[in-house]
Amino acid sequence: MSDFDEISYMESEDKPIGPGVAPSGEYASKIIAAEKYKSTAGNWTLKMTFQIAGGDYRDHNEWYSLWSANEEAKRVSTEIFTKLSKAVGFEKQPPVSAQDYVGKELSLTLKEVENNWTDNEGNQRTGTKNKILATNPADTGGMSPPPSVVPPHLG
């Protein structure tokens, strides 16, 4: 007698788990995680996770090679990171901690692009992912705090 008597497999279509990738466009977004960590290659990297449209779409991860040994990669990452930082209110310099980015809101212009990868079983897979084209301050409906109430170390 088998432990699985009277059990037979049921075939079903693979369905995506959770929200899908955002279509190309501009979205209200929020930084929900920011972490400086050492990559498997031994390089320090900043990883940020963005919530797109209040969670209506899949969260987007972005890596910034701010400490790269490759000068061109470092320059490009720093340029993109500077635009992001200014969009969330860090005008003069980055904050002391990566955690200070968490909760900051901004507007992201995203493009949906093809993504090819190899899964854990060695199978070639194709899907889509988002690419950030632009970072802008959040749309506050014309409301923003007066400069006198923004702490100097954050302005």
Coordinates of N, CA and C in Angstrom, one line a residue, residues 84-141:
L84 N 18.9 60.5 -8.1 CA 18.0 59.8 -7.1 C 18.0 60.5 -5.8
S85 N 19.1 60.8 -5.2 CA 19.2 61.4 -3.9 C 18.6 62.8 -3.9
K86 N 18.9 63.6 -4.9 CA 18.3 64.9 -5.0 C 16.7 64.8 -5.2
A87 N 16.3 63.8 -5.9 CA 14.8 63.7 -6.1 C 14.1 63.4 -4.8
V88 N 14.8 62.8 -3.8 CA 14.1 62.5 -2.5 C 14.5 63.5 -1.4
G89 N 15.2 64.6 -1.8 CA 15.4 65.7 -0.9 C 16.8 65.8 -0.3
F90 N 17.8 64.9 -0.7 CA 19.1 65.0 -0.2 C 19.9 65.9 -1.2
E91 N 19.8 67.2 -1.2 CA 20.3 68.1 -2.2 C 21.8 68.3 -2.2
K92 N 22.4 68.4 -1.1 CA 23.8 68.7 -1.0 C 24.7 67.5 -0.9
Q93 N 24.3 66.5 -0.2 CA 25.1 65.3 0.0 C 24.2 64.1 0.5
P94 N 24.7 62.9 0.4 CA 23.9 61.8 0.8 C 23.8 61.8 2.4
P95 N 22.8 61.1 2.9 CA 22.7 61.1 4.4 C 23.8 60.2 5.0
V96 N 23.8 60.1 6.3 CA 24.8 59.2 7.0 C 24.6 57.8 6.7
S97 N 23.3 57.3 6.7 CA 23.0 55.9 6.6 C 22.1 55.7 5.4
A98 N 22.3 54.5 4.8 CA 21.4 54.1 3.7 C 20.0 54.0 4.1
Q99 N 19.8 53.7 5.4 CA 18.4 53.5 5.9 C 17.6 54.8 5.9
D100 N 18.3 56.0 5.8 CA 17.6 57.3 5.7 C 16.8 57.4 4.4
Y101 N 17.1 56.6 3.4 CA 16.3 56.6 2.2 C 15.0 55.9 2.3
V102 N 14.9 55.0 3.2 CA 13.7 54.2 3.4 C 12.5 55.1 3.7
G103 N 11.4 54.9 3.0 CA 10.2 55.7 3.2 C 10.1 56.9 2.3
K104 N 11.2 57.3 1.6 CA 11.2 58.4 0.8 C 10.4 58.1 -0.5
E105 N 9.6 59.1 -0.9 CA 8.8 59.0 -2.1 C 9.4 59.8 -3.3
L106 N 9.1 59.3 -4.5 CA 9.6 59.9 -5.7 C 8.8 59.4 -6.9
S107 N 9.0 60.0 -8.0 CA 8.4 59.6 -9.2 C 9.4 58.9 -10.1
L108 N 9.1 57.7 -10.6 CA 10.0 57.0 -11.4 C 9.4 56.8 -12.8
T109 N 10.2 57.1 -13.8 CA 9.8 56.8 -15.2 C 10.4 55.5 -15.5
L110 N 9.6 54.5 -15.8 CA 10.0 53.1 -16.0 C 9.8 52.7 -17.5
K111 N 10.7 51.8 -17.9 CA 10.5 51.1 -19.2 C 10.5 49.6 -19.0
E112 N 9.5 48.9 -19.6 CA 9.4 47.5 -19.5 C 10.3 46.9 -20.6
V113 N 11.3 46.1 -20.2 CA 12.2 45.5 -21.1 C 12.3 44.0 -21.0
E114 N 12.7 43.3 -22.1 CA 12.9 41.9 -22.0 C 14.0 41.5 -21.1
N115 N 13.8 40.4 -20.4 CA 14.8 39.9 -19.5 C 15.0 38.4 -19.7
N116 N 16.2 38.0 -20.1 CA 16.6 36.6 -20.3 C 17.5 36.1 -19.2
W117 N 17.2 35.0 -18.7 CA 18.1 34.4 -17.6 C 18.0 32.9 -17.6
T118 N 18.9 32.3 -16.8 CA 19.0 30.9 -16.7 C 18.5 30.5 -15.3
D119 N 17.5 29.7 -15.1 CA 17.0 29.3 -13.8 C 17.9 28.3 -13.1
N120 N 17.5 27.9 -11.9 CA 18.4 27.0 -11.1 C 18.6 25.6 -11.7
E121 N 17.7 25.2 -12.6 CA 17.8 23.9 -13.3 C 18.6 24.0 -14.6
G122 N 19.0 25.2 -15.0 CA 19.8 25.4 -16.2 C 18.9 25.7 -17.4
N123 N 17.6 26.0 -17.2 CA 16.7 26.3 -18.3 C 16.8 27.8 -18.7
Q124 N 16.8 28.1 -20.0 CA 16.7 29.5 -20.4 C 15.3 30.0 -20.2
R125 N 15.2 31.1 -19.6 CA 13.9 31.7 -19.4 C 13.8 33.1 -20.0
T126 N 12.7 33.6 -20.3 CA 12.4 34.9 -20.8 C 11.3 35.5 -20.1
G127 N 11.4 36.8 -19.8 CA 10.3 37.5 -19.1 C 10.5 39.0 -19.3
T128 N 10.0 39.8 -18.5 CA 10.2 41.2 -18.6 C 10.6 41.7 -17.2
K129 N 11.3 42.9 -17.2 CA 11.6 43.6 -16.0 C 11.5 45.1 -16.3
N130 N 11.7 45.9 -15.2 CA 11.7 47.3 -15.4 C 13.1 47.9 -15.4
K131 N 13.2 48.9 -16.2 CA 14.5 49.7 -16.2 C 14.1 51.2 -15.8
I132 N 14.8 51.8 -14.9 CA 14.5 53.2 -14.5 C 15.1 54.1 -15.6
L133 N 14.3 54.9 -16.2 CA 14.7 55.9 -17.2 C 15.0 57.3 -16.5
A134 N 14.2 57.6 -15.5 CA 14.3 58.9 -14.9 C 13.8 58.9 -13.4
T135 N 14.4 59.7 -12.6 CA 13.9 59.8 -11.2 C 13.6 61.3 -11.0
N136 N 12.4 61.6 -10.4 CA 12.0 62.9 -10.2 C 11.4 63.0 -8.8
P137 N 11.3 64.2 -8.2 CA 10.7 64.4 -7.0 C 9.2 63.9 -7.0
A138 N 8.7 63.4 -5.9 CA 7.3 63.0 -5.9 C 6.4 64.1 -6.2
D139 N 5.3 63.8 -6.8 CA 4.2 64.8 -7.1 C 3.5 65.1 -5.8
T140 N 3.7 66.2 -5.2 CA 3.1 66.6 -3.9 C 1.8 67.4 -4.1
G141 N 1.4 67.5 -5.4 CA 0.2 68.4 -5.6 C 0.5 69.9 -5.3

